[in-house]
Structure formats: C-alpha cells, structure tokens
C-alpha cells in the first residue's frame, strides 16, 4: 500500500470549512505499511505522514488534488503510536505577499488534549 492509501484507510471523519476551520479524525491501525521500518521495535507515525494528513484533509474539503509547495515550519513534540486517536485542526490563513494562488495552512496535531505536532504549509492546486 501507499502512504496515501494508509492515510485514507485511517480517516474517520472530516468536518468544518475554510472560514471556521477544519477538523479531521484518524486512527492508524498497527498493521499499516507506514509503520514498517519506522521503527520495527517501537513503531511511530512518521513526520511525513503527519504532514500528508494536512494535505489529504484539505483535498477532501476542496474536492481536488493539491501538492505541497513549501513546508514553512514543523514541530513534532511527541510520537504517535499505532491505534492512537489523532485529531488534526487546520486553519486556512490569508495569503501573504508573494503567495498569490497558494493556500497557506496552519495545523495542530493532537492526541487526546495533548498537542503532538504543529505544521505550517503552503499548498497549491495540481493542474495536471
């Protein structure tokens, strides 16, 4: 399976909108390919998967494919283990100068009430 397939398989729900904010819920089964090798004796959700959660959630809300133009900032403060309920809260920001046509997004990744990651991205719509 692919990273995209594993994330889609783990998605529980997506709610909200661009104006008020978006929330997505995930639960990652232990048998997913994305846990293989990261790390075999102590599996955790890779940081790249957490970044992709934001992109895939926004694709769901928009109904079209996006690509990550730039990862502006990330901070992963705690590991996410398999079988953990994960919330991703996303705010769409106003584009700054030089970001015309891009989608600036700021996301917080939580397990329970604990922030385990912060992600700040610039996304763009795929044209092909």
Short mmCIF file of C-alpha atoms in Angstrom, two decimals:
data_model
loop_
_atom_site.label_atom_id
_atom_site.label_comp_id
_atom_site.label_asym_id
_atom_site.label_seq_id
_atom_site.Cartn_x
_atom_site.Cartn_y
_atom_site.Cartn_z
CA UNK A 1 0.00 0.00 0.00
CA UNK A 2 0.98 3.63 -0.36
CA UNK A 3 1.20 6.41 2.20
CA UNK A 4 -1.93 7.96 0.67
CA UNK A 5 -3.85 4.67 0.90
CA UNK A 6 -2.77 4.12 4.52
CA UNK A 7 -3.91 7.62 5.49
CA UNK A 8 -7.23 7.28 3.66
CA UNK A 9 -7.80 3.90 5.34
CA UNK A 10 -7.20 5.54 8.74
CA UNK A 11 -9.50 8.54 8.22
CA UNK A 12 -12.58 8.56 10.47
CA UNK A 13 -14.15 11.94 9.72
CA UNK A 14 -13.56 15.41 8.31
CA UNK A 15 -15.69 18.39 9.34
CA UNK A 16 -15.67 22.16 9.13
CA UNK A 17 -14.88 24.59 6.36
CA UNK A 18 -12.26 27.08 5.21
CA UNK A 19 -13.82 30.01 7.07
CA UNK A 20 -14.29 28.41 10.50
CA UNK A 21 -11.51 25.82 10.44
CA UNK A 22 -11.31 22.14 9.61
CA UNK A 23 -11.03 19.14 11.90
CA UNK A 24 -10.08 15.64 10.80
CA UNK A 25 -10.01 12.48 12.88
CA UNK A 26 -7.80 9.46 12.26
CA UNK A 27 -6.94 6.16 13.88
CA UNK A 28 -3.90 4.35 12.49
CA UNK A 29 -4.05 0.53 12.70
CA UNK A 30 -0.79 -1.12 13.72
CA UNK A 31 -0.65 -3.23 10.54
CA UNK A 32 -0.25 -0.26 8.17
CA UNK A 33 2.75 -0.24 5.84
CA UNK A 34 3.73 3.24 7.03
CA UNK A 35 4.78 1.77 10.40
CA UNK A 36 7.09 -0.81 8.80
CA UNK A 37 10.67 0.24 9.41
CA UNK A 38 9.67 3.30 11.45
CA UNK A 39 10.62 1.66 13.81
CA UNK A 40 10.12 -2.10 13.84
CA UNK A 41 10.64 -2.49 17.60
CA UNK A 42 8.87 0.76 18.53
CA UNK A 43 6.54 1.90 15.69
CA UNK A 44 5.59 5.58 15.44
CA UNK A 45 3.76 7.62 12.81
CA UNK A 46 6.39 9.24 10.57
CA UNK A 47 6.54 13.03 10.43
CA UNK A 48 5.98 12.98 6.66
CA UNK A 49 2.70 11.13 7.27
CA UNK A 50 1.60 13.86 9.67
CA UNK A 51 2.37 16.49 7.03
CA UNK A 52 0.41 14.49 4.46
CA UNK A 53 -2.57 14.35 6.86
CA UNK A 54 -2.95 18.10 6.37
CA UNK A 55 -2.74 17.90 2.57
CA UNK A 56 -5.12 14.94 2.25
CA UNK A 57 -7.63 16.55 4.61
CA UNK A 58 -7.63 19.75 2.55
CA UNK A 59 -8.03 17.70 -0.64
CA UNK A 60 -11.12 16.12 0.91
CA UNK A 61 -12.61 19.52 1.77
CA UNK A 62 -11.75 21.11 -1.61
CA UNK A 63 -12.57 18.08 -3.74
CA UNK A 64 -9.38 18.44 -5.78
CA UNK A 65 -5.75 17.37 -5.68
CA UNK A 66 -3.10 19.56 -4.04
CA UNK A 67 0.65 19.47 -3.76
CA UNK A 68 2.86 20.81 -1.02
CA UNK A 69 4.68 23.83 -2.34
CA UNK A 70 6.60 24.52 0.86
CA UNK A 71 6.85 23.22 4.41
CA UNK A 72 7.30 26.50 6.24
CA UNK A 73 7.66 25.09 9.74
CA UNK A 74 7.06 21.86 11.64
CA UNK A 75 7.45 20.79 15.21
CA UNK A 76 6.78 17.24 16.39
CA UNK A 77 6.83 17.18 20.17
CA UNK A 78 5.64 13.63 20.92
CA UNK A 79 5.48 10.39 18.95
CA UNK A 80 2.17 8.98 17.73
CA UNK A 81 1.86 5.25 18.34
CA UNK A 82 -0.35 2.85 16.35
CA UNK A 83 -4.01 2.59 17.43
CA UNK A 84 -3.98 6.19 18.70
CA UNK A 85 -6.91 8.52 18.01
CA UNK A 86 -5.48 11.57 16.23
CA UNK A 87 -7.15 14.94 15.66
CA UNK A 88 -5.87 17.43 13.10
CA UNK A 89 -7.14 21.01 13.39
CA UNK A 90 -6.43 23.13 10.31
CA UNK A 91 -6.79 26.85 9.80
CA UNK A 92 -6.53 28.36 6.35
CA UNK A 93 -4.60 31.61 6.54
CA UNK A 94 -4.77 34.67 4.32
CA UNK A 95 -2.04 34.57 1.66
CA UNK A 96 0.86 36.93 2.29
CA UNK A 97 2.64 38.94 -0.38
CA UNK A 98 4.17 36.55 -2.89
CA UNK A 99 1.72 33.74 -2.02
CA UNK A 100 -0.94 34.57 -4.62
CA UNK A 101 -2.65 31.40 -5.83
CA UNK A 102 -1.32 29.40 -2.88
CA UNK A 103 -3.15 28.00 0.13
CA UNK A 104 -1.37 28.78 3.42
CA UNK A 105 -2.42 26.32 6.12
CA UNK A 106 -1.55 26.01 9.78
CA UNK A 107 -2.32 22.72 11.52
CA UNK A 108 -2.20 21.36 15.04
CA UNK A 109 -1.97 17.59 15.56
CA UNK A 110 -3.42 16.29 18.82
CA UNK A 111 -3.78 13.01 20.67
CA UNK A 112 -6.41 13.45 23.33
CA UNK A 113 -6.00 17.02 24.53
CA UNK A 114 -2.23 17.00 24.00
CA UNK A 115 -0.61 18.83 21.10
CA UNK A 116 1.90 16.47 19.49
CA UNK A 117 2.69 18.45 16.36
CA UNK A 118 2.41 21.79 14.61
CA UNK A 119 2.64 22.11 10.86
CA UNK A 120 2.70 25.22 8.69
CA UNK A 121 2.43 24.64 4.91
CA UNK A 122 1.94 26.35 1.59
CA UNK A 123 -0.13 24.26 -0.80
CA UNK A 124 -1.12 24.68 -4.42
CA UNK A 125 -3.68 23.07 -6.65
CA UNK A 126 -2.40 20.37 -9.01
CA UNK A 127 -3.05 21.36 -12.59
CA UNK A 128 -2.19 18.05 -14.27
#
